[in-house]
Amino acid sequence: MKRPSPLPSTPESARRPTPQRSAAPRRPASVDDTTALTPLDRSRDAGSGAGESDAQGAGLRDVWRASRARRRALSAEVRRFTVRQRRRRRVWIGVISAFLVMALGTAGVAYSPLFAVEKVDVVGTSQLDPAAVSAALGDQLGVPLAMVDDSAVKAALVRFPLVESYTLEARPPHDLVVRIVERTPIGAMQSAAGFTVVDAAGVALSTTPDAPAGQPVLDITGGTASAAFRAAGRVVRSLPDAVRSQVTAVSASTPDDVTLTLGASGSKVVWGSADRSAEKAVVLDRLMQKSPPDRAKEYDVTSPEAGVVR
């Protein structure tokens, strides 16, 4: 039997570890030592610096462009506002100028002889003579319609006592219309001078030696300045025409005892005060229709709710 042959023995020198050389310490590269930088490192450093400067330049250009765009927009807005304001001002100036021209033109034509008075028409008269009134206003002929003197017209119409009020109406191109409201006489008051016809305000309208036809004779205590006269005037003016034409006399000593005399029969109407005269006039008209004055001596309407015939 063969024994395995022993492995060859390794010399002791071979079994000892081989000592390793320690690396020599490297000298750090200095900043000023350019020989330590390779060409590739230099190109990289140069590229990074250029990129930073380009980015900074691009940012400044963007800011400058935005600022210029903002200034342009602001200038455009200011110009637009200024143009609009000038346009509005021109429109207002045009409107005002047109209005002034129209007003001046109208005034010039109105006050020119083109619209002078050539005819005076008097309307609303029943007792007055229109021709006489028109002749009294003859001094207004030839005057422009816009310059008719109202005070001169008033002075001319004062000479007509029957004129209670009036209005003037211009009818271009040449007509002046005078609308007259005449005074309403309520009766005649007897005096030493004769019989004076007066209205409800006590204004004397005419005086005649004899009692005027169609006007009742007034017997009023205190005359035209008394409260009894004012009450009698209100009563006469409230009468309907059918009753008013039959009244021949009116008497009153106080404002509360107005009495009327009707026709040739001499029938009396006890009226009382002037209060509720419109209602009393209606009641009296009905009583007279049922009992004519030739069959009644007295009508009492002091209380409209209960008229009495005696």
GROMACS .gro file of C-alpha atoms in nm:
model
  310
    1MET     CA    1   0.000   0.000   0.000
    2LYS     CA    2   0.139   0.323  -0.108
    3ARG     CA    3   0.139   0.618   0.117
    4PRO     CA    4   0.062   0.956  -0.025
    5SER     CA    5   0.366   1.155  -0.085
    6PRO     CA    6   0.387   1.462   0.133
    7LEU     CA    7   0.347   1.799  -0.024
    8PRO     CA    8   0.662   1.976  -0.090
    9SER     CA    9   0.744   2.205   0.190
   10THR     CA   10   0.735   2.579   0.122
   11PRO     CA   11   1.038   2.771   0.218
   12GLU     CA   12   0.995   3.005   0.512
   13SER     CA   13   1.093   3.291   0.304
   14ALA     CA   14   0.809   3.226   0.069
   15ARG     CA   15   0.555   3.204   0.351
   16ARG     CA   16   0.644   3.547   0.488
   17PRO     CA   17   0.420   3.824   0.358
   18THR     CA   18   0.572   4.058   0.113
   19PRO     CA   19   0.584   4.405   0.259
   20GLN     CA   20   0.376   4.658   0.057
   21ARG     CA   21   0.511   4.993  -0.036
   22SER     CA   22   0.319   5.286   0.113
   23ALA     CA   23   0.202   5.538  -0.142
   24ALA     CA   24   0.384   5.867  -0.131
   25PRO     CA   25   0.162   6.155  -0.011
   26ARG     CA   26   0.036   6.370  -0.296
   27ARG     CA   27   0.095   6.743  -0.277
   28PRO     CA   28  -0.230   6.935  -0.289
   29ALA     CA   29  -0.272   7.143  -0.595
   30SER     CA   30  -0.237   7.512  -0.539
   31VAL     CA   31  -0.480   7.759  -0.679
   32ASP     CA   32  -0.199   7.935  -0.854
   33ASP     CA   33  -0.056   7.613  -0.985
   34THR     CA   34  -0.197   7.615  -1.335
   35THR     CA   35   0.006   7.323  -1.436
   36ALA     CA   36  -0.217   7.107  -1.220
   37LEU     CA   37  -0.530   7.187  -1.435
   38THR     CA   38  -0.584   6.999  -1.752
   39PRO     CA   39  -0.712   7.165  -2.071
   40LEU     CA   40  -1.052   6.997  -2.024
   41ASP     CA   41  -1.086   7.153  -1.678
   42ARG     CA   42  -1.008   7.497  -1.817
   43SER     CA   43  -1.271   7.468  -2.089
   44ARG     CA   44  -1.535   7.363  -1.837
   45ASP     CA   45  -1.459   7.660  -1.611
   46ALA     CA   46  -1.475   7.900  -1.902
   47GLY     CA   47  -1.810   7.756  -2.019
   48SER     CA   48  -1.974   7.789  -1.677
   49GLY     CA   49  -1.870   8.157  -1.645
   50ALA     CA   50  -2.002   8.243  -1.988
   51GLY     CA   51  -2.338   8.074  -1.909
   52GLU     CA   52  -2.379   8.276  -1.595
   53SER     CA   53  -2.306   8.603  -1.773
   54ASP     CA   54  -2.547   8.514  -2.059
   55ALA     CA   55  -2.829   8.433  -1.812
   56GLN     CA   56  -2.771   8.761  -1.631
   57GLY     CA   57  -2.778   8.955  -1.959
   58ALA     CA   58  -3.097   8.781  -2.070
   59GLY     CA   59  -3.269   8.871  -1.740
   60LEU     CA   60  -3.175   9.239  -1.777
   61ARG     CA   61  -3.305   9.245  -2.133
   62ASP     CA   62  -3.639   9.095  -2.021
   63VAL     CA   63  -3.673   9.358  -1.748
   64TRP     CA   64  -3.592   9.637  -1.991
   65ARG     CA   65  -3.838   9.504  -2.250
   66ALA     CA   66  -4.116   9.474  -1.989
   67SER     CA   67  -4.045   9.828  -1.867
   68ARG     CA   68  -4.056   9.962  -2.222
   69ALA     CA   69  -4.382   9.777  -2.291
   70ARG     CA   70  -4.532   9.921  -1.973
   71ARG     CA   71  -4.428  10.274  -2.071
   72ARG     CA   72  -4.578  10.229  -2.417
   73ALA     CA   73  -4.908  10.101  -2.272
   74LEU     CA   74  -4.923  10.393  -2.028
   75SER     CA   75  -4.852  10.643  -2.306
   76ALA     CA   76  -5.122  10.486  -2.524
   77GLU     CA   77  -5.376  10.501  -2.240
   78VAL     CA   78  -5.293  10.867  -2.171
   79ARG     CA   79  -5.330  10.951  -2.542
   80ARG     CA   80  -5.661  10.763  -2.560
   81PHE     CA   81  -5.800  10.941  -2.254
   82THR     CA   82  -5.680  11.278  -2.385
   83VAL     CA   83  -5.837  11.219  -2.727
   84ARG     CA   84  -6.167  11.115  -2.566
   85GLN     CA   85  -6.163  11.423  -2.345
   86ARG     CA   86  -6.093  11.650  -2.640
   87ARG     CA   87  -6.370  11.483  -2.840
   88ARG     CA   88  -6.618  11.528  -2.552
   89ARG     CA   89  -6.514  11.890  -2.512
   90ARG     CA   90  -6.566  11.954  -2.883
   91VAL     CA   91  -6.914  11.796  -2.867
   92TRP     CA   92  -7.018  12.014  -2.572
   93ILE     CA   93  -6.879  12.326  -2.734
   94GLY     CA   94  -7.072  12.243  -3.050
   95VAL     CA   95  -7.399  12.187  -2.863
   96ILE     CA   96  -7.367  12.507  -2.660
   97SER     CA   97  -7.275  12.707  -2.968
   98ALA     CA   98  -7.574  12.572  -3.159
   99PHE     CA   99  -7.806  12.654  -2.870
  100LEU     CA  100  -7.671  13.008  -2.842
  101VAL     CA  101  -7.704  13.064  -3.215
  102MET     CA  102  -8.060  12.935  -3.211
  103ALA     CA  103  -8.155  13.146  -2.907
  104LEU     CA  104  -7.999  13.461  -3.050
  105GLY     CA  105  -8.162  13.398  -3.385
  106THR     CA  106  -8.503  13.341  -3.230
  107ALA     CA  107  -8.473  13.651  -3.014
  108GLY     CA  108  -8.359  13.855  -3.309
  109VAL     CA  109  -8.653  13.748  -3.519
  110ALA     CA  110  -8.906  13.782  -3.235
  111TYR     CA  111  -8.798  14.137  -3.154
  112SER     CA  112  -8.776  14.243  -3.516
  113PRO     CA  113  -9.050  14.427  -3.712
  114LEU     CA  114  -9.126  14.100  -3.889
  115PHE     CA  115  -9.355  14.013  -3.594
  116ALA     CA  116  -9.502  14.357  -3.528
  117VAL     CA  117  -9.863  14.397  -3.410
  118GLU     CA  118 -10.097  14.481  -3.695
  119LYS     CA  119 -10.432  14.378  -3.542
  120VAL     CA  120 -10.582  14.379  -3.188
  121ASP     CA  121 -10.866  14.130  -3.134
  122VAL     CA  122 -11.088  14.179  -2.825
  123VAL     CA  123 -11.285  13.874  -2.711
  124GLY     CA  124 -11.507  13.790  -2.412
  125THR     CA  125 -11.712  14.109  -2.402
  126SER     CA  126 -12.090  14.122  -2.373
  127GLN     CA  127 -12.153  14.468  -2.228
  128LEU     CA  128 -11.843  14.642  -2.359
  129ASP     CA  129 -11.793  14.754  -2.719
  130PRO     CA  130 -11.500  14.551  -2.862
  131ALA     CA  131 -11.423  14.821  -3.116
  132ALA     CA  132 -11.386  15.080  -2.839
  133VAL     CA  133 -11.148  14.857  -2.645
  134SER     CA  134 -10.945  14.783  -2.960
  135ALA     CA  135 -10.919  15.155  -3.039
  136ALA     CA  136 -10.794  15.222  -2.685
  137LEU     CA  137 -10.507  14.980  -2.751
  138GLY     CA  138 -10.410  15.141  -3.080
  139ASP     CA  139 -10.071  15.253  -2.945
  140GLN     CA  140  -9.959  14.888  -2.950
  141LEU     CA  141  -9.981  14.869  -3.329
  142GLY     CA  142  -9.637  14.840  -3.486
  143VAL     CA  143  -9.480  14.709  -3.165
  144PRO     CA  144  -9.313  14.363  -3.188
  145LEU     CA  145  -9.527  14.097  -3.023
  146ALA     CA  146  -9.252  14.016  -2.774
  147MET     CA  147  -9.229  14.382  -2.668
  148VAL     CA  148  -9.598  14.455  -2.603
  149ASP     CA  149  -9.609  14.674  -2.292
  150ASP     CA  150  -9.839  14.509  -2.037
  151SER     CA  151  -9.845  14.821  -1.819
  152ALA     CA  152  -9.959  15.032  -2.115
  153VAL     CA  153 -10.237  14.781  -2.189
  154LYS     CA  154 -10.345  14.789  -1.824
  155ALA     CA  155 -10.351  15.169  -1.824
  156ALA     CA  156 -10.573  15.166  -2.134
  157LEU     CA  157 -10.818  14.910  -1.992
  158VAL     CA  158 -10.854  15.088  -1.657
  159ARG     CA  159 -11.079  15.336  -1.834
  160PHE     CA  160 -11.337  15.058  -1.875
  161PRO     CA  161 -11.489  14.984  -1.531
  162LEU     CA  162 -11.660  14.670  -1.661
  163VAL     CA  163 -11.322  14.502  -1.717
  164GLU     CA  164 -11.256  14.275  -1.418
  165SER     CA  165 -10.950  14.098  -1.559
  166TYR     CA  166 -10.776  14.036  -1.889
  167THR     CA  167 -10.508  13.822  -2.053
  168LEU     CA  168 -10.289  13.886  -2.355
  169GLU     CA  169 -10.221  13.626  -2.621
  170ALA     CA  170  -9.975  13.671  -2.907
  171ARG     CA  171 -10.065  13.504  -3.235
  172PRO     CA  172  -9.772  13.536  -3.473
  173PRO     CA  173  -9.706  13.689  -3.701
  174HIS     CA  174  -9.919  14.001  -3.641
  175ASP     CA  175 -10.222  13.941  -3.412
  176LEU     CA  176 -10.259  14.042  -3.046
  177VAL     CA  177 -10.560  13.884  -2.870
  178VAL     CA  178 -10.702  14.050  -2.556
  179ARG     CA  179 -10.932  13.820  -2.355
  180ILE     CA  180 -11.153  14.018  -2.119
  181VAL     CA  181 -11.356  13.901  -1.820
  182GLU     CA  182 -11.629  14.151  -1.747
  183ARG     CA  183 -11.757  14.240  -1.404
  184THR     CA  184 -12.097  14.099  -1.311
  185PRO     CA  185 -12.331  14.365  -1.173
  186ILE     CA  186 -12.545  14.258  -0.877
  187GLY     CA  187 -12.775  14.561  -0.868
  188ALA     CA  188 -12.805  14.937  -0.841
  189MET     CA  189 -12.769  15.142  -0.525
  190GLN     CA  190 -12.964  15.465  -0.499
  191SER     CA  191 -12.783  15.785  -0.405
  192ALA     CA  192 -12.811  16.159  -0.453
  193ALA     CA  193 -12.653  16.126  -0.797
  194GLY     CA  194 -12.902  15.863  -0.909
  195PHE     CA  195 -12.869  15.487  -0.937
  196THR     CA  196 -12.518  15.341  -0.945
  197VAL     CA  197 -12.472  14.991  -1.079
  198VAL     CA  198 -12.216  14.797  -0.874
  199ASP     CA  199 -12.062  14.452  -0.879
  200ALA     CA  200 -12.004  14.215  -0.586
  201ALA     CA  201 -11.680  14.397  -0.497
  202GLY     CA  202 -11.863  14.733  -0.475
  203VAL     CA  203 -11.699  14.872  -0.792
  204ALA     CA  204 -11.920  15.134  -0.956
  205LEU     CA  205 -11.987  15.037  -1.316
  206SER     CA  206 -12.226  15.309  -1.429
  207THR     CA  207 -12.457  15.576  -1.292
  208THR     CA  208 -12.798  15.674  -1.433
  209PRO     CA  209 -13.069  15.910  -1.309
  210ASP     CA  210 -13.329  15.633  -1.311
  211ALA     CA  211 -13.318  15.272  -1.196
  212PRO     CA  212 -13.161  15.065  -1.476
  213ALA     CA  213 -13.376  14.795  -1.629
  214GLY     CA  214 -13.289  14.439  -1.536
  215GLN     CA  215 -13.094  14.538  -1.222
  216PRO     CA  216 -13.241  14.490  -0.871
  217VAL     CA  217 -13.239  14.786  -0.636
  218LEU     CA  218 -13.005  14.726  -0.341
  219ASP     CA  219 -13.103  14.842   0.008
  220ILE     CA  220 -12.799  14.753   0.215
  221THR     CA  221 -12.725  14.891   0.559
  222GLY     CA  222 -12.370  15.025   0.574
  223GLY     CA  223 -12.323  15.062   0.197
  224THR     CA  224 -12.075  14.879  -0.023
  225ALA     CA  225 -11.809  14.855   0.250
  226SER     CA  226 -12.026  14.655   0.492
  227ALA     CA  227 -12.035  14.282   0.560
  228ALA     CA  228 -12.406  14.285   0.474
  229PHE     CA  229 -12.320  14.406   0.121
  230ARG     CA  230 -12.066  14.128   0.073
  231ALA     CA  231 -12.322  13.870   0.185
  232ALA     CA  232 -12.585  14.012  -0.052
  233GLY     CA  233 -12.335  14.003  -0.338
  234ARG     CA  234 -12.261  13.633  -0.278
  235VAL     CA  235 -12.633  13.555  -0.271
  236VAL     CA  236 -12.711  13.735  -0.598
  237ARG     CA  237 -12.420  13.572  -0.779
  238SER     CA  238 -12.533  13.225  -0.669
  239LEU     CA  239 -12.881  13.263  -0.821
  240PRO     CA  240 -12.960  13.076  -1.145
  241ASP     CA  241 -13.049  13.294  -1.442
  242ALA     CA  242 -13.415  13.192  -1.428
  243VAL     CA  243 -13.446  13.320  -1.070
  244ARG     CA  244 -13.202  13.610  -1.110
  245SER     CA  245 -13.415  13.765  -1.385
  246GLN     CA  246 -13.716  13.782  -1.147
  247VAL     CA  247 -13.537  13.958  -0.858
  248THR     CA  248 -13.632  14.327  -0.839
  249ALA     CA  249 -13.489  14.419  -0.496
  250VAL     CA  250 -13.232  14.294  -0.243
  251SER     CA  251 -13.220  14.409   0.119
  252ALA     CA  252 -12.993  14.325   0.412
  253SER     CA  253 -12.923  14.489   0.746
  254THR     CA  254 -12.678  14.221   0.865
  255PRO     CA  255 -12.492  13.937   0.693
  256ASP     CA  256 -12.754  13.691   0.825
  257ASP     CA  257 -13.080  13.845   0.701
  258VAL     CA  258 -13.055  13.879   0.323
  259THR     CA  259 -13.403  13.909   0.167
  260LEU     CA  260 -13.502  13.908  -0.202
  261THR     CA  261 -13.811  14.058  -0.368
  262LEU     CA  262 -13.953  13.881  -0.675
  263GLY     CA  263 -14.141  14.045  -0.964
  264ALA     CA  264 -14.445  14.264  -0.962
  265SER     CA  265 -14.617  14.041  -0.705
  266GLY     CA  266 -14.372  14.146  -0.440
  267SER     CA  267 -14.318  13.792  -0.309
  268LYS     CA  268 -14.035  13.770  -0.058
  269VAL     CA  269 -13.753  13.518  -0.033
  270VAL     CA  270 -13.610  13.487   0.316
  271TRP     CA  271 -13.255  13.378   0.243
  272GLY     CA  272 -13.072  13.431   0.569
  273SER     CA  273 -12.691  13.417   0.552
  274ALA     CA  274 -12.481  13.358   0.241
  275ASP     CA  275 -12.371  13.017   0.367
  276ARG     CA  276 -12.480  12.721   0.150
  277SER     CA  277 -12.613  12.964  -0.112
  278ALA     CA  278 -12.578  12.711  -0.394
  279GLU     CA  279 -12.803  12.462  -0.211
  280LYS     CA  280 -13.053  12.733  -0.123
  281ALA     CA  281 -13.073  12.841  -0.487
  282VAL     CA  282 -13.163  12.486  -0.595
  283VAL     CA  283 -13.432  12.458  -0.325
  284LEU     CA  284 -13.579  12.799  -0.419
  285ASP     CA  285 -13.599  12.701  -0.786
  286ARG     CA  286 -13.794  12.386  -0.698
  287LEU     CA  287 -14.032  12.574  -0.466
  288MET     CA  288 -14.102  12.835  -0.733
  289GLN     CA  289 -14.183  12.565  -0.987
  290LYS     CA  290 -14.437  12.408  -0.751
  291SER     CA  291 -14.577  12.740  -0.625
  292PRO     CA  292 -14.521  13.033  -0.864
  293PRO     CA  293 -14.471  13.382  -0.714
  294ASP     CA  294 -14.826  13.491  -0.808
  295ARG     CA  295 -14.959  13.221  -0.571
  296ALA     CA  296 -14.707  13.254  -0.288
  297LYS     CA  297 -14.624  13.543  -0.063
  298GLU     CA  298 -14.302  13.416   0.086
  299TYR     CA  299 -14.037  13.150   0.035
  300ASP     CA  300 -13.817  13.058   0.330
  301VAL     CA  301 -13.490  12.882   0.240
  302THR     CA  302 -13.286  12.970   0.548
  303SER     CA  303 -13.264  12.595   0.606
  304PRO     CA  304 -13.209  12.413   0.272
  305GLU     CA  305 -13.324  12.083   0.419
  306ALA     CA  306 -13.675  12.220   0.485
  307GLY     CA  307 -13.788  12.490   0.242
  308VAL     CA  308 -14.117  12.658   0.334
  309VAL     CA  309 -14.378  12.830   0.114
  310ARG     CA  310 -14.621  13.067   0.279
   0.00000   0.00000   0.00000
